[in-house]
Coordinates of C-alpha atoms (C1' of nucleotides) in Angstrom, one line a residue:
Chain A
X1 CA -72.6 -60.5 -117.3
X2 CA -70.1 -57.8 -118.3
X3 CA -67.8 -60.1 -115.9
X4 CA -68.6 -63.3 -117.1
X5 CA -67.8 -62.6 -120.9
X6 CA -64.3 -60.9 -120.0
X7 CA -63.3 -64.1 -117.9
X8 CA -64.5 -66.2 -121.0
X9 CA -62.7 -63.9 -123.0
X10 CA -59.7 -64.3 -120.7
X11 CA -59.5 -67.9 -120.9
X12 CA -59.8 -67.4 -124.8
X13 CA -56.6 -65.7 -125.2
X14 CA -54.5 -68.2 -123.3
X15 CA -55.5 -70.5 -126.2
X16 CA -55.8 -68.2 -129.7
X17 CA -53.5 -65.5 -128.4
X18 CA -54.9 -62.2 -129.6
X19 CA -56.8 -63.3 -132.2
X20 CA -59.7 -62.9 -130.0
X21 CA -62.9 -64.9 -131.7
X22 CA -66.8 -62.8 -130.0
X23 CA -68.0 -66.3 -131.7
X24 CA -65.9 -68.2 -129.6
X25 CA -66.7 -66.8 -126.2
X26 CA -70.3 -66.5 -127.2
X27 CA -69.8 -69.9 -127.7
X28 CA -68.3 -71.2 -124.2
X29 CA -70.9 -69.0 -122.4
X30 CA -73.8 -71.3 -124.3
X31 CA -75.3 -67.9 -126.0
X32 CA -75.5 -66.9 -129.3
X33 CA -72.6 -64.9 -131.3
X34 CA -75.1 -61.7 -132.0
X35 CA -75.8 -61.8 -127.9
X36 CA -72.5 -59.9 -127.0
X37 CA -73.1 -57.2 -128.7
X38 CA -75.8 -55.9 -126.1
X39 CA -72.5 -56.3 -123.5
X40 CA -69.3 -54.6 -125.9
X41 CA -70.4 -52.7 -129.1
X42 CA -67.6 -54.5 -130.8
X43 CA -65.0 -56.9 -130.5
X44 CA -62.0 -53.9 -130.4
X45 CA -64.1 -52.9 -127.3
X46 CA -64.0 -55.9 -126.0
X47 CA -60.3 -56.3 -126.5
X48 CA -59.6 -52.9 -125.3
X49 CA -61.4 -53.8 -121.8
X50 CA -59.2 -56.8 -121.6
X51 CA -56.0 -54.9 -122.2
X52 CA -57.1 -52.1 -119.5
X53 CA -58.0 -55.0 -117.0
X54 CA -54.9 -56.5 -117.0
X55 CA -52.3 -53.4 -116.6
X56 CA -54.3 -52.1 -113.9
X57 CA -53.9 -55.8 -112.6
X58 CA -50.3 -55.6 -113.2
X59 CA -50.1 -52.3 -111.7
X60 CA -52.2 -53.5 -108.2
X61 CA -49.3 -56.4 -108.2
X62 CA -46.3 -54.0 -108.7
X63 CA -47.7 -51.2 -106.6
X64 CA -48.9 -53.9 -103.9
X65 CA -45.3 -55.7 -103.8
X66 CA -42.8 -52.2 -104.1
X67 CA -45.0 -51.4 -101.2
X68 CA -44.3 -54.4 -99.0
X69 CA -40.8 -54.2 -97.4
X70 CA -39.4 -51.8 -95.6
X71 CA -39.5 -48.3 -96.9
X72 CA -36.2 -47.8 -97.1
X73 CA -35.3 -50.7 -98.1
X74 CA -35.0 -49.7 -101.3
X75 CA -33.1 -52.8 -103.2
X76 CA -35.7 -54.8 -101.6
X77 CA -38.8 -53.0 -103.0
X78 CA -37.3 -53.2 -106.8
X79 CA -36.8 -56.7 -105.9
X80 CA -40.7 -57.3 -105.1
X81 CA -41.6 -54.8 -107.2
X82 CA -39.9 -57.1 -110.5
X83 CA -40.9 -60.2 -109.0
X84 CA -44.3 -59.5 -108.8
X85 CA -44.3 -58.3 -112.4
X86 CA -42.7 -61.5 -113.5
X87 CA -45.2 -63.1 -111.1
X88 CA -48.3 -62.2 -112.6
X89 CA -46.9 -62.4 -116.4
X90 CA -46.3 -66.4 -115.5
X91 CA -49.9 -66.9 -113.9
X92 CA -51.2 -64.5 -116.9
X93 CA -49.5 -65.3 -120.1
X94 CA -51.9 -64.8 -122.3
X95 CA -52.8 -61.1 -120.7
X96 CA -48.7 -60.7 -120.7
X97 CA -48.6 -61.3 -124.3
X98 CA -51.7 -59.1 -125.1
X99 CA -49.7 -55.6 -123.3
X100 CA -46.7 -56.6 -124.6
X101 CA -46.3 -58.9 -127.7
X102 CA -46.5 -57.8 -130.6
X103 CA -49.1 -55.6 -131.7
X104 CA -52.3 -56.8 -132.6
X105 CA -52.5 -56.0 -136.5
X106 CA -55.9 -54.4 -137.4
X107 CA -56.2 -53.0 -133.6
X108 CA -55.0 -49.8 -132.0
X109 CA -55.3 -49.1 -128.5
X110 CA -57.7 -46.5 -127.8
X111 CA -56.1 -43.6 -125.2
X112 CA -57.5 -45.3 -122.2
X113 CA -55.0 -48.1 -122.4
X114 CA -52.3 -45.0 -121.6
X115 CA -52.8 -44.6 -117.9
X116 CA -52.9 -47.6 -116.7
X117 CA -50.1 -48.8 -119.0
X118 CA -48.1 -46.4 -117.4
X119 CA -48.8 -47.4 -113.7
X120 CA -45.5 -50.2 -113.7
X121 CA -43.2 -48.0 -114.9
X122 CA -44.2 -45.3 -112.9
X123 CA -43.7 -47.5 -109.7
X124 CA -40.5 -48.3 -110.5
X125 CA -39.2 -44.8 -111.2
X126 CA -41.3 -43.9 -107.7
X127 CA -38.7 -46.0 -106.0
X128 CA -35.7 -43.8 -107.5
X129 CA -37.5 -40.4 -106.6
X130 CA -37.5 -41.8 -103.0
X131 CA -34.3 -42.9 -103.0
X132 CA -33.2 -39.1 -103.8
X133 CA -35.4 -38.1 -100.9
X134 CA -34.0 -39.7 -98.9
X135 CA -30.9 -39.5 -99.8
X136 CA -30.1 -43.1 -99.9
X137 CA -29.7 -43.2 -103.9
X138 CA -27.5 -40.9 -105.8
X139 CA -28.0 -39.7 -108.8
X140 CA -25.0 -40.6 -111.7
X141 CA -22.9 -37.7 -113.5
X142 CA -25.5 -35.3 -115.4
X143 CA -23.0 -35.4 -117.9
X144 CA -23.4 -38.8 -119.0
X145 CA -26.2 -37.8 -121.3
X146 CA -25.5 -36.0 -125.0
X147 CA -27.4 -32.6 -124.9
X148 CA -30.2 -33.9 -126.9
X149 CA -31.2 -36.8 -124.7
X150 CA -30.2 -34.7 -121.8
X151 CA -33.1 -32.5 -123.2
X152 CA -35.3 -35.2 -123.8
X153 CA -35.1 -37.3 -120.8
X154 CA -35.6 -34.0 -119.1
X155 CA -38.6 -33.2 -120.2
X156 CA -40.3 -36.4 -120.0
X157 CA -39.1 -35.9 -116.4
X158 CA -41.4 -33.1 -116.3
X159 CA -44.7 -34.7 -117.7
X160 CA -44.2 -37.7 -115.8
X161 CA -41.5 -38.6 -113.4
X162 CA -41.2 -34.8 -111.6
X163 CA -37.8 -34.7 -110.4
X164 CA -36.0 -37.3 -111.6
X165 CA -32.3 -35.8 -113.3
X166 CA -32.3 -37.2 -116.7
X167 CA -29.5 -39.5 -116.5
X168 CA -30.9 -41.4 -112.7
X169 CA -34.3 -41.8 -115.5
X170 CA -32.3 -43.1 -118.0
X171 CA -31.2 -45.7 -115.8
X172 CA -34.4 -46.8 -114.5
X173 CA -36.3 -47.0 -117.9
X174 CA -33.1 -49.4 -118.4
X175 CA -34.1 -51.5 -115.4
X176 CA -38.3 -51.2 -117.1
X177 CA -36.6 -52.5 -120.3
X178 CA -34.8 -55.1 -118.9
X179 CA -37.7 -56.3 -116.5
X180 CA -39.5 -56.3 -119.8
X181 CA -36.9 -58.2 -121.7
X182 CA -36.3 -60.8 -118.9
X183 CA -40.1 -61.7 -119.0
X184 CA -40.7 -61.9 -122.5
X185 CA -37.5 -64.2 -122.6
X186 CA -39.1 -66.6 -120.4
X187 CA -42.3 -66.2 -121.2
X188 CA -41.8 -66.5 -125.2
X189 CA -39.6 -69.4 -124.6
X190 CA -35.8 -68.2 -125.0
X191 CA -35.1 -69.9 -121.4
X192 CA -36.1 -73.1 -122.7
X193 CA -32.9 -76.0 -122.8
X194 CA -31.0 -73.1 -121.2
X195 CA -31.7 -72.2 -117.6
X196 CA -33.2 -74.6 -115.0
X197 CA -33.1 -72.0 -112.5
X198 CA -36.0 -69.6 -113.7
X199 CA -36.0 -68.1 -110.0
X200 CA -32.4 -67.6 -109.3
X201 CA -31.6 -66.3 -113.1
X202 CA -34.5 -63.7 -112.4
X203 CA -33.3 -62.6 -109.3
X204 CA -29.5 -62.4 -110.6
X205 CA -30.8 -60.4 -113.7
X206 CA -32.6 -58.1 -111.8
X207 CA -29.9 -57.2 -108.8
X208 CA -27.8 -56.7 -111.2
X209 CA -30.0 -53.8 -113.1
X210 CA -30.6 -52.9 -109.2
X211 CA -26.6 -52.2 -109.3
X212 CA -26.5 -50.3 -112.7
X213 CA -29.2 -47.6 -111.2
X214 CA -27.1 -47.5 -108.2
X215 CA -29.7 -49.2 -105.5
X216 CA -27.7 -49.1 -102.2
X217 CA -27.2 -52.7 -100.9
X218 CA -28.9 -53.6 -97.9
X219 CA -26.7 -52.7 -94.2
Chain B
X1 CA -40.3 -68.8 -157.6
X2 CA -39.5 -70.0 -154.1
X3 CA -37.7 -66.3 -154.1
X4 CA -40.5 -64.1 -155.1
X5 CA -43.4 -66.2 -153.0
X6 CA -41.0 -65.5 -149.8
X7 CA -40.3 -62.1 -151.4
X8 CA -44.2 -61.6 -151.4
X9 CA -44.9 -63.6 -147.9
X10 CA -42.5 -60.9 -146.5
X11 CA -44.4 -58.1 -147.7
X12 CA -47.2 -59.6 -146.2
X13 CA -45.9 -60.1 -142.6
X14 CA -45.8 -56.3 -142.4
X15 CA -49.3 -55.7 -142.9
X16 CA -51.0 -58.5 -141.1
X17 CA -48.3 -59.7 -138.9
X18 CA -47.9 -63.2 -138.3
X19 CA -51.3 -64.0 -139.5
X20 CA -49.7 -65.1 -143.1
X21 CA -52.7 -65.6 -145.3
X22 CA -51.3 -68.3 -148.1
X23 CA -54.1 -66.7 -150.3
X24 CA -53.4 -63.4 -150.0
X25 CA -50.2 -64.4 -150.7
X26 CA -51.4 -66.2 -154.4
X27 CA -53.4 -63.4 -155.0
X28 CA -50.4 -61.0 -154.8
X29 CA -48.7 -63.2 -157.6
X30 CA -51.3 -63.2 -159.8
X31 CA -51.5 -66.9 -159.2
X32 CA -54.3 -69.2 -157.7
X33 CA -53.8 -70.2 -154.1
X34 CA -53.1 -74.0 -154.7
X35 CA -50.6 -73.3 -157.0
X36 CA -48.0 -72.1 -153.8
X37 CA -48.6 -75.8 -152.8
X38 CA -46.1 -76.9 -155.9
X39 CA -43.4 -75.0 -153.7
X40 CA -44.6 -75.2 -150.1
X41 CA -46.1 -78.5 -148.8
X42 CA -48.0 -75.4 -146.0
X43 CA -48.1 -72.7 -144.9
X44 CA -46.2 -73.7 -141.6
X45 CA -43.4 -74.9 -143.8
X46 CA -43.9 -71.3 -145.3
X47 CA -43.5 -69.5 -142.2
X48 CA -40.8 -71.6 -141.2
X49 CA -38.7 -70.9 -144.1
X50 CA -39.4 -67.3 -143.6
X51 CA -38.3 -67.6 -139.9
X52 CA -35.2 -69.3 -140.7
X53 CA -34.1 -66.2 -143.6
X54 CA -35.0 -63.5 -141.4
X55 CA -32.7 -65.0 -138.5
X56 CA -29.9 -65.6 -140.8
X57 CA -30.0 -62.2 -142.0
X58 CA -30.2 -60.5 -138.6
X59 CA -27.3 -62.9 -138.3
X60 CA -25.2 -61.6 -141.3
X61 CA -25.9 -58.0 -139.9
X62 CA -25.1 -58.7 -136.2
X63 CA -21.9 -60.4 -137.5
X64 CA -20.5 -58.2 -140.2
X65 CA -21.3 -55.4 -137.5
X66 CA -18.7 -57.2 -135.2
X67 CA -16.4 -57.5 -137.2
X68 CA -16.1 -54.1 -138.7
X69 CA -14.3 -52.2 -136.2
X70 CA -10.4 -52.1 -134.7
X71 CA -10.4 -56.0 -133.0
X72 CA -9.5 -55.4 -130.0
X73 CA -11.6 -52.1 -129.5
X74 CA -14.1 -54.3 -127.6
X75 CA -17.2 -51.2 -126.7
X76 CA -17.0 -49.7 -130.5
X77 CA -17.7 -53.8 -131.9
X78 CA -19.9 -54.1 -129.1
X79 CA -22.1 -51.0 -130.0
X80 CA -21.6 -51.9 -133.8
X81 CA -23.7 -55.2 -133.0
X82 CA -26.0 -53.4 -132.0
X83 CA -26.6 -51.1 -133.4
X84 CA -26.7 -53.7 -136.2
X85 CA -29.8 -55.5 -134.9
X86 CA -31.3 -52.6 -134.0
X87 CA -31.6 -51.0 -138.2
X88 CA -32.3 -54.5 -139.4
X89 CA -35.1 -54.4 -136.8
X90 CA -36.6 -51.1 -137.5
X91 CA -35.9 -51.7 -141.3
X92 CA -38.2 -55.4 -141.0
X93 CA -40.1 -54.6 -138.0
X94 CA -42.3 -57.3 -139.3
X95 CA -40.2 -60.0 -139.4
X96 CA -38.4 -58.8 -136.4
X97 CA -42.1 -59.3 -134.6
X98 CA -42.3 -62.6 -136.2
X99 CA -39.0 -63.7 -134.7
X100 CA -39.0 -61.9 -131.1
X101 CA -42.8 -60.7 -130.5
X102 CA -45.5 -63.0 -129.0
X103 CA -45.9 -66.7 -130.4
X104 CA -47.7 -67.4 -133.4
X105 CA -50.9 -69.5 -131.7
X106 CA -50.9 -72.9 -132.9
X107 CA -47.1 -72.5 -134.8
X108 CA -44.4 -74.4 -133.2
X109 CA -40.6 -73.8 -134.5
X110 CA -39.0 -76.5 -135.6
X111 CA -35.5 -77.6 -134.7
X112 CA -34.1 -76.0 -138.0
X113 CA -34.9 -72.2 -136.3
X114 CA -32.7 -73.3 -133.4
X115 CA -29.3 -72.7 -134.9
X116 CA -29.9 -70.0 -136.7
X117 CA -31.6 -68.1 -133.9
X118 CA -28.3 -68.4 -131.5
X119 CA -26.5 -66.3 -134.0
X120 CA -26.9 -63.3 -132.9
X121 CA -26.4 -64.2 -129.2
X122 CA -23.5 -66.5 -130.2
X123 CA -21.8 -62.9 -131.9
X124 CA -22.3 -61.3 -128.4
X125 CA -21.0 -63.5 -126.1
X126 CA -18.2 -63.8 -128.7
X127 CA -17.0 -60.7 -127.8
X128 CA -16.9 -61.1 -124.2
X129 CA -14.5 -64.4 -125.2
X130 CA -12.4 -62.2 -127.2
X131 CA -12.3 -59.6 -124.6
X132 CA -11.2 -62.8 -121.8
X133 CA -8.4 -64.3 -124.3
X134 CA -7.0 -61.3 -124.8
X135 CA -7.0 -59.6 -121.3
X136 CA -8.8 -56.4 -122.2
X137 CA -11.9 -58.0 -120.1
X138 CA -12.1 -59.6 -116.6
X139 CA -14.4 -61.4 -115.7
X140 CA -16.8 -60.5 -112.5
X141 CA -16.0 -62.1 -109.0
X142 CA -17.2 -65.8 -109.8
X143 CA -19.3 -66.0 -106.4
X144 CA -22.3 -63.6 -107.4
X145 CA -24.2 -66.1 -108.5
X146 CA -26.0 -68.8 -105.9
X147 CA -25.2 -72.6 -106.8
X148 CA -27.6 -73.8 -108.8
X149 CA -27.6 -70.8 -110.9
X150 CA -23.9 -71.5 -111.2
X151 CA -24.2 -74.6 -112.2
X152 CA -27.2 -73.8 -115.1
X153 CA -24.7 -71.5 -116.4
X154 CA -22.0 -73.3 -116.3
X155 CA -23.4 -76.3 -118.3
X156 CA -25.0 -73.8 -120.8
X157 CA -21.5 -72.3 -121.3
X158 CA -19.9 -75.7 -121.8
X159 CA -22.5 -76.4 -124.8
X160 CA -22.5 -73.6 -126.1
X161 CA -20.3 -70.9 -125.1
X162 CA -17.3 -72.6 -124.2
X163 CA -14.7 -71.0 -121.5
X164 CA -16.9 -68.3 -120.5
X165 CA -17.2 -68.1 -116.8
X166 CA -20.8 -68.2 -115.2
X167 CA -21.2 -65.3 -113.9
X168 CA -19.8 -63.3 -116.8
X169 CA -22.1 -65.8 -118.9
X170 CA -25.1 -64.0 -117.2
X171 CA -23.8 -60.4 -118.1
X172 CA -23.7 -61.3 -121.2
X173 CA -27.3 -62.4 -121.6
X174 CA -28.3 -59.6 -119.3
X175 CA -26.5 -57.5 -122.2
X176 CA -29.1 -59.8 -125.1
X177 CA -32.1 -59.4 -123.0
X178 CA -31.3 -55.7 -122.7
X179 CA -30.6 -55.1 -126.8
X180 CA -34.1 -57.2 -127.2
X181 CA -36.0 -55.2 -124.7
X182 CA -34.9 -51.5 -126.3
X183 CA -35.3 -53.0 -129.9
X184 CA -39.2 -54.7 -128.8
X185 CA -40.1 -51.4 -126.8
X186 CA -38.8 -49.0 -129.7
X187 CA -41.1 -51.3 -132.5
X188 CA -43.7 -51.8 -130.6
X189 CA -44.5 -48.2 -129.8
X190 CA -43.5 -47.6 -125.9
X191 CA -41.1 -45.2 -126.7
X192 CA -43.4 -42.7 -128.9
X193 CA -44.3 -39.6 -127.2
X194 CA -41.4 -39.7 -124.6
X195 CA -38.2 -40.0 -126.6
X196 CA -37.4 -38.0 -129.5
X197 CA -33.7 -38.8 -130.2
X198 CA -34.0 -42.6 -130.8
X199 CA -30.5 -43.4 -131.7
X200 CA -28.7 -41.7 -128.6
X201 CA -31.1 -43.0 -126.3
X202 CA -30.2 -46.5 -128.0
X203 CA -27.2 -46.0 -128.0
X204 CA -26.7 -44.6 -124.0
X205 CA -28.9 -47.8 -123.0
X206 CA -26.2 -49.8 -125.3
X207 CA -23.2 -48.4 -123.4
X208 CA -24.8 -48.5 -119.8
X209 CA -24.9 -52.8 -120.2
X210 CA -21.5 -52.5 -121.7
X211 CA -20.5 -50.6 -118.1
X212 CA -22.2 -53.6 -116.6
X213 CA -20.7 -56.1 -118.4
X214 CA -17.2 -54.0 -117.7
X215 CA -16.3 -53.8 -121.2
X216 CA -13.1 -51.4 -121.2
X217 CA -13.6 -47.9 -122.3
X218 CA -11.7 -46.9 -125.3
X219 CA -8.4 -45.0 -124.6
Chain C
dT1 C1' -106.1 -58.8 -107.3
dG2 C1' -105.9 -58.6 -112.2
dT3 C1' -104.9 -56.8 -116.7
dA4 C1' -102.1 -54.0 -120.1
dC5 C1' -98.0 -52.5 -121.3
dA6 C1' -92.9 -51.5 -121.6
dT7 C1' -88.4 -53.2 -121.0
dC8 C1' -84.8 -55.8 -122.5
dA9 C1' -81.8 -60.2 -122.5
dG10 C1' -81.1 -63.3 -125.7
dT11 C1' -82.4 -65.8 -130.5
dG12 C1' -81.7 -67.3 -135.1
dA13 C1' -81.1 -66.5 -139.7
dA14 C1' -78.6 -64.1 -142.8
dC15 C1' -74.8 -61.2 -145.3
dG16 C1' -70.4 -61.2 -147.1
dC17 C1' -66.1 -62.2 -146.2
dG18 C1' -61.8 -64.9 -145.3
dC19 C1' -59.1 -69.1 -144.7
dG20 C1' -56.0 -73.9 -145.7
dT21 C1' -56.1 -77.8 -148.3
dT22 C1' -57.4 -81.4 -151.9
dC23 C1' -58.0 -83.0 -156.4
dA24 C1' -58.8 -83.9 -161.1
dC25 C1' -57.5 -81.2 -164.8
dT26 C1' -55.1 -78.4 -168.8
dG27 C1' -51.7 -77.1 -171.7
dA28 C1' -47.2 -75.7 -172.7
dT29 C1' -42.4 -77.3 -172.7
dG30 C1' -38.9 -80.4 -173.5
dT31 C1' -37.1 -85.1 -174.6
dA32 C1' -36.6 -89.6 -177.1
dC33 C1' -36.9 -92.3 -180.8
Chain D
dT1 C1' -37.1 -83.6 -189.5
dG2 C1' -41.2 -85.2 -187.4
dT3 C1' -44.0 -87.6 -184.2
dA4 C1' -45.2 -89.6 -179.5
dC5 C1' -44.7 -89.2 -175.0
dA6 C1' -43.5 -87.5 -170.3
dT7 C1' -42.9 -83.8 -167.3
dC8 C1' -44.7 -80.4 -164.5
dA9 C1' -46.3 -75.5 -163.5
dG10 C1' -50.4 -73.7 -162.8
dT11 C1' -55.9 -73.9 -162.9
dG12 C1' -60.5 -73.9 -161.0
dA13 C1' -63.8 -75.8 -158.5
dA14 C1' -65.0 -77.6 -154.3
dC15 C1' -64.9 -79.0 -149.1
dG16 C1' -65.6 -77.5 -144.6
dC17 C1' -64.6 -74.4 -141.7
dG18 C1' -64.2 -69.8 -139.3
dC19 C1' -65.2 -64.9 -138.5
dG20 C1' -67.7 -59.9 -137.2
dT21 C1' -71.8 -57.7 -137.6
dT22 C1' -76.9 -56.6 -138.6
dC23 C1' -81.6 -57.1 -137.9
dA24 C1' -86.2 -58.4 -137.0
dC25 C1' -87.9 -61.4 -133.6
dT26 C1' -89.4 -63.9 -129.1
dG27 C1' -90.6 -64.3 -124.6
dA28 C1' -89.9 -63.7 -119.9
dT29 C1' -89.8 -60.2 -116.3
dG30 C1' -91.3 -56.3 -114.0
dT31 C1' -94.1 -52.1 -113.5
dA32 C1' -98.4 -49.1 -113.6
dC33 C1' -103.0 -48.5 -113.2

DNA sequence: TGTACATCAGTGAACGCGCGTTCACTGATGTAC
DNA sequence: TGTACATCAGTGAACGCGCGTTCACTGATGTAC
């Protein structure tokens, strides 16, 4: 039952965006509106299992693809990684939109939403703590940074991405907000009467964020 | 009276988002709801008119920005657009959502939002034009890109950014999607609780897709 | 094997609210003769 | 200088719709004795 609703629910948002109607789905699932409520104690709950849902399916895409190629291959893992991002944001718009559009006014996301939002990212930034490992990525000048981002970055590194020097992380949360950027682009129709190539211009954009970090190409 | 309802409208936008209530607008003006039909024929047309303001003035910003510094000191106008976008966004993040976050459901733009809405993009890839005509910019090795991504581009540049190479073309965007992705991850909230000093993590990000795009350092 | 009871998924009516849009209207202002 | 008329900004009631949430309820299912 729990599943049924959030698929009906699912579908909803493709259509109304985030403006999520309990009537609607109650609707579409031939019950009555007050019927939900033994399933989600509100609509925000209902909303907020959504949201969870779909970044920990993102995250199962991303982990799943940056997992694929050969381990040290790294260029080829950011590569999968990104595409399967972009991937599951075209076969899920709606759910795109919902993690990150713009906020949904009235609704904050409870702290639940945190560590599964955090699972992309972090699989990116796992692919530069290998490539230190192994030694096949180095890391750019530490010098790069002023002292308070330097500071900053550095102890972000420490909650979250253990031993990543602040300026290699400021270079892959470049590459998260580009991957981001790229995505929303197409998504939210920016690409439209401008690029025929949706495939290629992805791919393009993203090697060359791969070449900013400092990805070694492949032998 | 067409001032103070969009004045009002605007106000709106930043507590319900995109969800412009015509009604609540009325209310706010001590006037009956009807009465905004004297000045708007709807709400759409409403909203449109808002759209098409908030993209001129991002516009102005992005363009005055430009223009401030030393001509040919290519990085400093480069980080001055910016930059620009970046204050008008955090100073309207509403209608900065309502221009770059997730679709209205059920609003389509009309053509009128096109031009307006390349203005900003248009001030960018300006620069890199400057930066060609004048030498102080060369343009990346013109077989990075695969064919058909070569051709997209260079049809797009002949409409609209004339003499731009392709694969400089796609720096340049990757440079837009980039300032879009740091400005939508800033409002939005991804950024709260990692980094403190906003500005020089902006402003790092800026300069790393300036590296990319090979804008020259300063001397 | 048969009755009494508890569980619980789903019902239906209601509350109070909001919305966009239409339409006949009032009443002040300004213009024309 | 004074009257008749047109203009037009804003009114107020209504239409028909949607929403989230509450609450007392029905009625089928399953369990206990």
């Amino acid at each position: 039952m729990l599943d049924e609703i959030k698929t009906v629910a699912r579908q909803h948002l493709a259509t109304d965006g985030a403006n999520l109607s309990l009537r609607a789905v109650a609707r579409d699932m031939g019950m009555v509106s007050s019927a939900i409520y033994r399933y989600f104690p509100s609509r925000d709950d209902l909303l907020t299992a959504l949201i969870i849902e779909a970044y920990n399916a993102l995250g199962d895409a991303v982990e799943a693809a940056a997992a694929g190629p050969d381990r040290l291959d790294l260029r080829a893992r950011w590569h999968a990684a990104c595409r399967a991002a972009r991937d599951w944001a075209l076969t899920h718009p709606a759910e795109y939109a919902l993690l990150y559009g713009s906020p949904v006014p009235g609704y904050a996301a409870p702290d639940d939403t945190v560590s599964p939002a955090q699972r992309p990212p972090l699989t990116l930034v796992g692919l530069l703590r290998e490539g230190l490992e192994t030694g096949l990525l180095s890391p750019p000048p530490a010098d790069e940074l002023s002292t308070p981002l330097h500071d900053d970055l550095t102890e972000l590194a420490d909650v979250f991405f253990t031993g990543i020097p602040p300026a290699l992380l400021a270079r892959g949360m470049a590459g998260w907000t580009q991957l981001f950027g790229l995505i929303s682009f197409e998504l939210f129709g920016r690409l439209n009467q401008t690029v025929a190539h949706r495939d290629e211009y992805f791919d393009h954009q993203v090697g060359l964020l791969a070449d900013l970090i400092g990805l070694p190409q492949p032998r």
